Amino acid sequence: MSAHTGLLLAIAIPAGGLAVFAPAFFLLGRRMRRLRREGRVTYPAKTTPGSNDFSSHAM
């Protein structure tokens, strides 16, 4: 493999991955936002009572 071919592959493979995954995640994010707004998707809290209380930590 020549240096030019290696350089071309080193640029083309990541660019191809971006071209596939960026639109897919963009569309998935839009769909999830729409479903969340409609109330069809909810995220249950996974915290225990008092776990978000940081008042005892002095700054």
PDB file of N, CA and C in Angstrom:
ATOM      1  N   MET A   1       0.852  -1.179   0.000  1.00  0.00           N
ATOM      2  CA  MET A   1       0.000   0.000   0.000  1.00  0.00           C
ATOM      3  C   MET A   1       0.892   1.235   0.000  1.00  0.00           C
ATOM      4  N   SER A   2       0.596   2.140  -0.904  1.00  0.00           N
ATOM      5  CA  SER A   2       1.403   3.348  -0.976  1.00  0.00           C
ATOM      6  C   SER A   2       1.009   4.322   0.126  1.00  0.00           C
ATOM      7  N   ALA A   3       1.843   5.304   0.342  1.00  0.00           N
ATOM      8  CA  ALA A   3       1.586   6.302   1.376  1.00  0.00           C
ATOM      9  C   ALA A   3       0.329   7.107   1.061  1.00  0.00           C
ATOM     10  N   HIS A   4       0.107   7.362  -0.222  1.00  0.00           N
ATOM     11  CA  HIS A   4      -1.080   8.129  -0.612  1.00  0.00           C
ATOM     12  C   HIS A   4      -2.354   7.340  -0.326  1.00  0.00           C
ATOM     13  N   THR A   5      -2.318   6.046  -0.583  1.00  0.00           N
ATOM     14  CA  THR A   5      -3.493   5.206  -0.324  1.00  0.00           C
ATOM     15  C   THR A   5      -3.770   5.138   1.167  1.00  0.00           C
ATOM     16  N   GLY A   6      -2.713   4.987   1.960  1.00  0.00           N
ATOM     17  CA  GLY A   6      -2.889   4.945   3.412  1.00  0.00           C
ATOM     18  C   GLY A   6      -3.451   6.235   3.953  1.00  0.00           C
ATOM     19  N   LEU A   7      -2.967   7.360   3.440  1.00  0.00           N
ATOM     20  CA  LEU A   7      -3.466   8.661   3.876  1.00  0.00           C
ATOM     21  C   LEU A   7      -4.928   8.837   3.480  1.00  0.00           C
ATOM     22  N   LEU A   8      -5.263   8.408   2.275  1.00  0.00           N
ATOM     23  CA  LEU A   8      -6.642   8.516   1.810  1.00  0.00           C
ATOM     24  C   LEU A   8      -7.576   7.674   2.679  1.00  0.00           C
ATOM     25  N   LEU A   9      -7.148   6.466   3.013  1.00  0.00           N
ATOM     26  CA  LEU A   9      -7.964   5.602   3.870  1.00  0.00           C
ATOM     27  C   LEU A   9      -8.084   6.173   5.281  1.00  0.00           C
ATOM     28  N   ALA A  10      -7.004   6.767   5.766  1.00  0.00           N
ATOM     29  CA  ALA A  10      -7.019   7.336   7.117  1.00  0.00           C
ATOM     30  C   ALA A  10      -7.995   8.507   7.218  1.00  0.00           C
ATOM     31  N   ILE A  11      -8.287   9.140   6.102  1.00  0.00           N
ATOM     32  CA  ILE A  11      -9.251  10.247   6.090  1.00  0.00           C
ATOM     33  C   ILE A  11     -10.648   9.742   5.731  1.00  0.00           C
ATOM     34  N   ALA A  12     -10.732   8.833   4.775  1.00  0.00           N
ATOM     35  CA  ALA A  12     -12.026   8.402   4.251  1.00  0.00           C
ATOM     36  C   ALA A  12     -12.812   7.541   5.238  1.00  0.00           C
ATOM     37  N   ILE A  13     -12.151   6.675   5.988  1.00  0.00           N
ATOM     38  CA  ILE A  13     -12.876   5.778   6.893  1.00  0.00           C
ATOM     39  C   ILE A  13     -13.544   6.552   8.035  1.00  0.00           C
ATOM     40  N   PRO A  14     -12.831   7.418   8.766  1.00  0.00           N
ATOM     41  CA  PRO A  14     -13.534   8.198   9.799  1.00  0.00           C
ATOM     42  C   PRO A  14     -14.601   9.127   9.220  1.00  0.00           C
ATOM     43  N   ALA A  15     -14.346   9.709   8.054  1.00  0.00           N
ATOM     44  CA  ALA A  15     -15.337  10.596   7.441  1.00  0.00           C
ATOM     45  C   ALA A  15     -16.592   9.818   7.072  1.00  0.00           C
ATOM     46  N   GLY A  16     -16.415   8.603   6.582  1.00  0.00           N
ATOM     47  CA  GLY A  16     -17.569   7.763   6.259  1.00  0.00           C
ATOM     48  C   GLY A  16     -18.363   7.399   7.498  1.00  0.00           C
ATOM     49  N   GLY A  17     -17.662   7.110   8.599  1.00  0.00           N
ATOM     50  CA  GLY A  17     -18.350   6.806   9.851  1.00  0.00           C
ATOM     51  C   GLY A  17     -19.148   7.997  10.346  1.00  0.00           C
ATOM     52  N   LEU A  18     -18.563   9.178  10.255  1.00  0.00           N
ATOM     53  CA  LEU A  18     -19.288  10.391  10.648  1.00  0.00           C
ATOM     54  C   LEU A  18     -20.507  10.611   9.772  1.00  0.00           C
ATOM     55  N   ALA A  19     -20.359  10.378   8.484  1.00  0.00           N
ATOM     56  CA  ALA A  19     -21.464  10.600   7.556  1.00  0.00           C
ATOM     57  C   ALA A  19     -22.627   9.653   7.840  1.00  0.00           C
ATOM     58  N   VAL A  20     -22.354   8.496   8.412  1.00  0.00           N
ATOM     59  CA  VAL A  20     -23.423   7.546   8.729  1.00  0.00           C
ATOM     60  C   VAL A  20     -24.005   7.815  10.111  1.00  0.00           C
ATOM     61  N   PHE A  21     -23.156   7.975  11.122  1.00  0.00           N
ATOM     62  CA  PHE A  21     -23.645   8.057  12.499  1.00  0.00           C
ATOM     63  C   PHE A  21     -24.215   9.419  12.864  1.00  0.00           C
ATOM     64  N   ALA A  22     -23.687  10.502  12.331  1.00  0.00           N
ATOM     65  CA  ALA A  22     -24.190  11.830  12.705  1.00  0.00           C
ATOM     66  C   ALA A  22     -25.668  12.008  12.353  1.00  0.00           C
ATOM     67  N   PRO A  23     -26.100  11.716  11.133  1.00  0.00           N
ATOM     68  CA  PRO A  23     -27.536  11.855  10.842  1.00  0.00           C
ATOM     69  C   PRO A  23     -28.395  10.876  11.636  1.00  0.00           C
ATOM     70  N   ALA A  24     -27.875   9.669  11.861  1.00  0.00           N
ATOM     71  CA  ALA A  24     -28.657   8.676  12.606  1.00  0.00           C
ATOM     72  C   ALA A  24     -28.911   9.145  14.034  1.00  0.00           C
ATOM     73  N   PHE A  25     -27.875   9.633  14.712  1.00  0.00           N
ATOM     74  CA  PHE A  25     -28.060  10.103  16.090  1.00  0.00           C
ATOM     75  C   PHE A  25     -28.870  11.397  16.127  1.00  0.00           C
ATOM     76  N   PHE A  26     -28.731  12.237  15.107  1.00  0.00           N
ATOM     77  CA  PHE A  26     -29.529  13.459  15.042  1.00  0.00           C
ATOM     78  C   PHE A  26     -31.011  13.116  14.956  1.00  0.00           C
ATOM     79  N   LEU A  27     -31.348  12.183  14.076  1.00  0.00           N
ATOM     80  CA  LEU A  27     -32.756  11.803  13.920  1.00  0.00           C
ATOM     81  C   LEU A  27     -33.278  11.076  15.156  1.00  0.00           C
ATOM     82  N   LEU A  28     -32.444  10.240  15.764  1.00  0.00           N
ATOM     83  CA  LEU A  28     -32.859   9.560  16.981  1.00  0.00           C
ATOM     84  C   LEU A  28     -33.108  10.561  18.101  1.00  0.00           C
ATOM     85  N   GLY A  29     -32.261  11.573  18.228  1.00  0.00           N
ATOM     86  CA  GLY A  29     -32.439  12.595  19.242  1.00  0.00           C
ATOM     87  C   GLY A  29     -33.721  13.382  19.036  1.00  0.00           C
ATOM     88  N   ARG A  30     -34.036  13.720  17.780  1.00  0.00           N
ATOM     89  CA  ARG A  30     -35.282  14.434  17.502  1.00  0.00           C
ATOM     90  C   ARG A  30     -36.478  13.588  17.878  1.00  0.00           C
ATOM     91  N   ARG A  31     -36.423  12.299  17.557  1.00  0.00           N
ATOM     92  CA  ARG A  31     -37.549  11.412  17.871  1.00  0.00           C
ATOM     93  C   ARG A  31     -37.729  11.275  19.385  1.00  0.00           C
ATOM     94  N   MET A  32     -36.616  11.125  20.109  1.00  0.00           N
ATOM     95  CA  MET A  32     -36.722  10.980  21.560  1.00  0.00           C
ATOM     96  C   MET A  32     -37.247  12.263  22.202  1.00  0.00           C
ATOM     97  N   ARG A  33     -36.804  13.431  21.717  1.00  0.00           N
ATOM     98  CA  ARG A  33     -37.331  14.690  22.255  1.00  0.00           C
ATOM     99  C   ARG A  33     -38.827  14.797  22.034  1.00  0.00           C
ATOM    100  N   ARG A  34     -39.287  14.401  20.837  1.00  0.00           N
ATOM    101  CA  ARG A  34     -40.723  14.456  20.544  1.00  0.00           C
ATOM    102  C   ARG A  34     -41.501  13.516  21.454  1.00  0.00           C
ATOM    103  N   LEU A  35     -41.007  12.301  21.630  1.00  0.00           N
ATOM    104  CA  LEU A  35     -41.700  11.343  22.491  1.00  0.00           C
ATOM    105  C   LEU A  35     -41.698  11.805  23.942  1.00  0.00           C
ATOM    106  N   ARG A  36     -40.610  12.437  24.380  1.00  0.00           N
ATOM    107  CA  ARG A  36     -40.547  12.930  25.752  1.00  0.00           C
ATOM    108  C   ARG A  36     -41.538  14.065  25.963  1.00  0.00           C
ATOM    109  N   ARG A  37     -41.633  14.959  24.967  1.00  0.00           N
ATOM    110  CA  ARG A  37     -42.595  16.066  25.060  1.00  0.00           C
ATOM    111  C   ARG A  37     -44.019  15.541  25.130  1.00  0.00           C
ATOM    112  N   GLU A  38     -44.309  14.477  24.394  1.00  0.00           N
ATOM    113  CA  GLU A  38     -45.650  13.897  24.398  1.00  0.00           C
ATOM    114  C   GLU A  38     -45.911  13.098  25.664  1.00  0.00           C
ATOM    115  N   GLY A  39     -44.891  12.868  26.469  1.00  0.00           N
ATOM    116  CA  GLY A  39     -45.060  12.112  27.698  1.00  0.00           C
ATOM    117  C   GLY A  39     -45.043  10.613  27.494  1.00  0.00           C
ATOM    118  N   ARG A  40     -44.619  10.163  26.322  1.00  0.00           N
ATOM    119  CA  ARG A  40     -44.600   8.724  26.045  1.00  0.00           C
ATOM    120  C   ARG A  40     -43.309   8.068  26.505  1.00  0.00           C
ATOM    121  N   VAL A  41     -42.289   8.876  26.807  1.00  0.00           N
ATOM    122  CA  VAL A  41     -41.024   8.353  27.323  1.00  0.00           C
ATOM    123  C   VAL A  41     -40.729   9.080  28.622  1.00  0.00           C
ATOM    124  N   THR A  42     -40.513   8.336  29.682  1.00  0.00           N
ATOM    125  CA  THR A  42     -40.161   8.941  30.971  1.00  0.00           C
ATOM    126  C   THR A  42     -38.910   8.267  31.495  1.00  0.00           C
ATOM    127  N   TYR A  43     -38.198   8.976  32.325  1.00  0.00           N
ATOM    128  CA  TYR A  43     -36.985   8.457  32.925  1.00  0.00           C
ATOM    129  C   TYR A  43     -37.188   8.398  34.429  1.00  0.00           C
ATOM    130  N   PRO A  44     -37.300   7.199  34.999  1.00  0.00           N
ATOM    131  CA  PRO A  44     -37.497   7.108  36.451  1.00  0.00           C
ATOM    132  C   PRO A  44     -36.244   7.560  37.202  1.00  0.00           C
ATOM    133  N   ALA A  45     -36.462   8.187  38.349  1.00  0.00           N
ATOM    134  CA  ALA A  45     -35.330   8.633  39.160  1.00  0.00           C
ATOM    135  C   ALA A  45     -34.624   7.421  39.750  1.00  0.00           C
ATOM    136  N   LYS A  46     -33.301   7.436  39.704  1.00  0.00           N
ATOM    137  CA  LYS A  46     -32.528   6.326  40.246  1.00  0.00           C
ATOM    138  C   LYS A  46     -31.757   6.762  41.479  1.00  0.00           C
ATOM    139  N   THR A  47     -32.194   7.842  42.108  1.00  0.00           N
ATOM    140  CA  THR A  47     -31.492   8.333  43.285  1.00  0.00           C
ATOM    141  C   THR A  47     -32.260   7.936  44.537  1.00  0.00           C
ATOM    142  N   THR A  48     -31.565   7.905  45.632  1.00  0.00           N
ATOM    143  CA  THR A  48     -32.200   7.633  46.919  1.00  0.00           C
ATOM    144  C   THR A  48     -32.443   8.966  47.612  1.00  0.00           C
ATOM    145  N   PRO A  49     -33.400   9.022  48.517  1.00  0.00           N
ATOM    146  CA  PRO A  49     -33.670  10.297  49.191  1.00  0.00           C
ATOM    147  C   PRO A  49     -32.421  10.827  49.892  1.00  0.00           C
ATOM    148  N   GLY A  50     -32.131  12.101  49.686  1.00  0.00           N
ATOM    149  CA  GLY A  50     -30.985  12.735  50.311  1.00  0.00           C
ATOM    150  C   GLY A  50     -29.678  12.585  49.550  1.00  0.00           C
ATOM    151  N   SER A  51     -29.671  11.841  48.448  1.00  0.00           N
ATOM    152  CA  SER A  51     -28.405  11.622  47.739  1.00  0.00           C
ATOM    153  C   SER A  51     -27.941  12.881  47.016  1.00  0.00           C
ATOM    154  N   ASN A  52     -28.850  13.804  46.745  1.00  0.00           N
ATOM    155  CA  ASN A  52     -28.481  15.047  46.067  1.00  0.00           C
ATOM    156  C   ASN A  52     -28.246  16.197  47.033  1.00  0.00           C
ATOM    157  N   ASP A  53     -28.183  15.896  48.304  1.00  0.00           N
ATOM    158  CA  ASP A  53     -28.005  16.929  49.318  1.00  0.00           C
ATOM    159  C   ASP A  53     -26.517  17.125  49.579  1.00  0.00           C
ATOM    160  N   PHE A  54     -25.956  18.210  49.060  1.00  0.00           N
ATOM    161  CA  PHE A  54     -24.532  18.475  49.207  1.00  0.00           C
ATOM    162  C   PHE A  54     -24.282  19.607  50.198  1.00  0.00           C
ATOM    163  N   SER A  55     -25.278  19.899  51.035  1.00  0.00           N
ATOM    164  CA  SER A  55     -25.130  21.043  51.937  1.00  0.00           C
ATOM    165  C   SER A  55     -24.059  20.810  53.000  1.00  0.00           C
ATOM    166  N   SER A  56     -23.713  19.556  53.295  1.00  0.00           N
ATOM    167  CA  SER A  56     -22.706  19.286  54.319  1.00  0.00           C
ATOM    168  C   SER A  56     -21.284  19.481  53.783  1.00  0.00           C
ATOM    169  N   HIS A  57     -21.139  19.591  52.453  1.00  0.00           N
ATOM    170  CA  HIS A  57     -19.805  19.763  51.873  1.00  0.00           C
ATOM    171  C   HIS A  57     -19.468  21.245  51.845  1.00  0.00           C
ATOM    172  N   ALA A  58     -18.451  21.622  52.586  1.00  0.00           N
ATOM    173  CA  ALA A  58     -18.054  23.031  52.629  1.00  0.00           C
ATOM    174  C   ALA A  58     -17.256  23.385  51.388  1.00  0.00           C
ATOM    175  N   MET A  59     -17.465  24.580  50.905  1.00  0.00           N
ATOM    176  CA  MET A  59     -16.737  25.053  49.724  1.00  0.00           C
ATOM    177  C   MET A  59     -15.475  25.766  50.180  1.00  0.00           C
TER     178      MET A  59
END
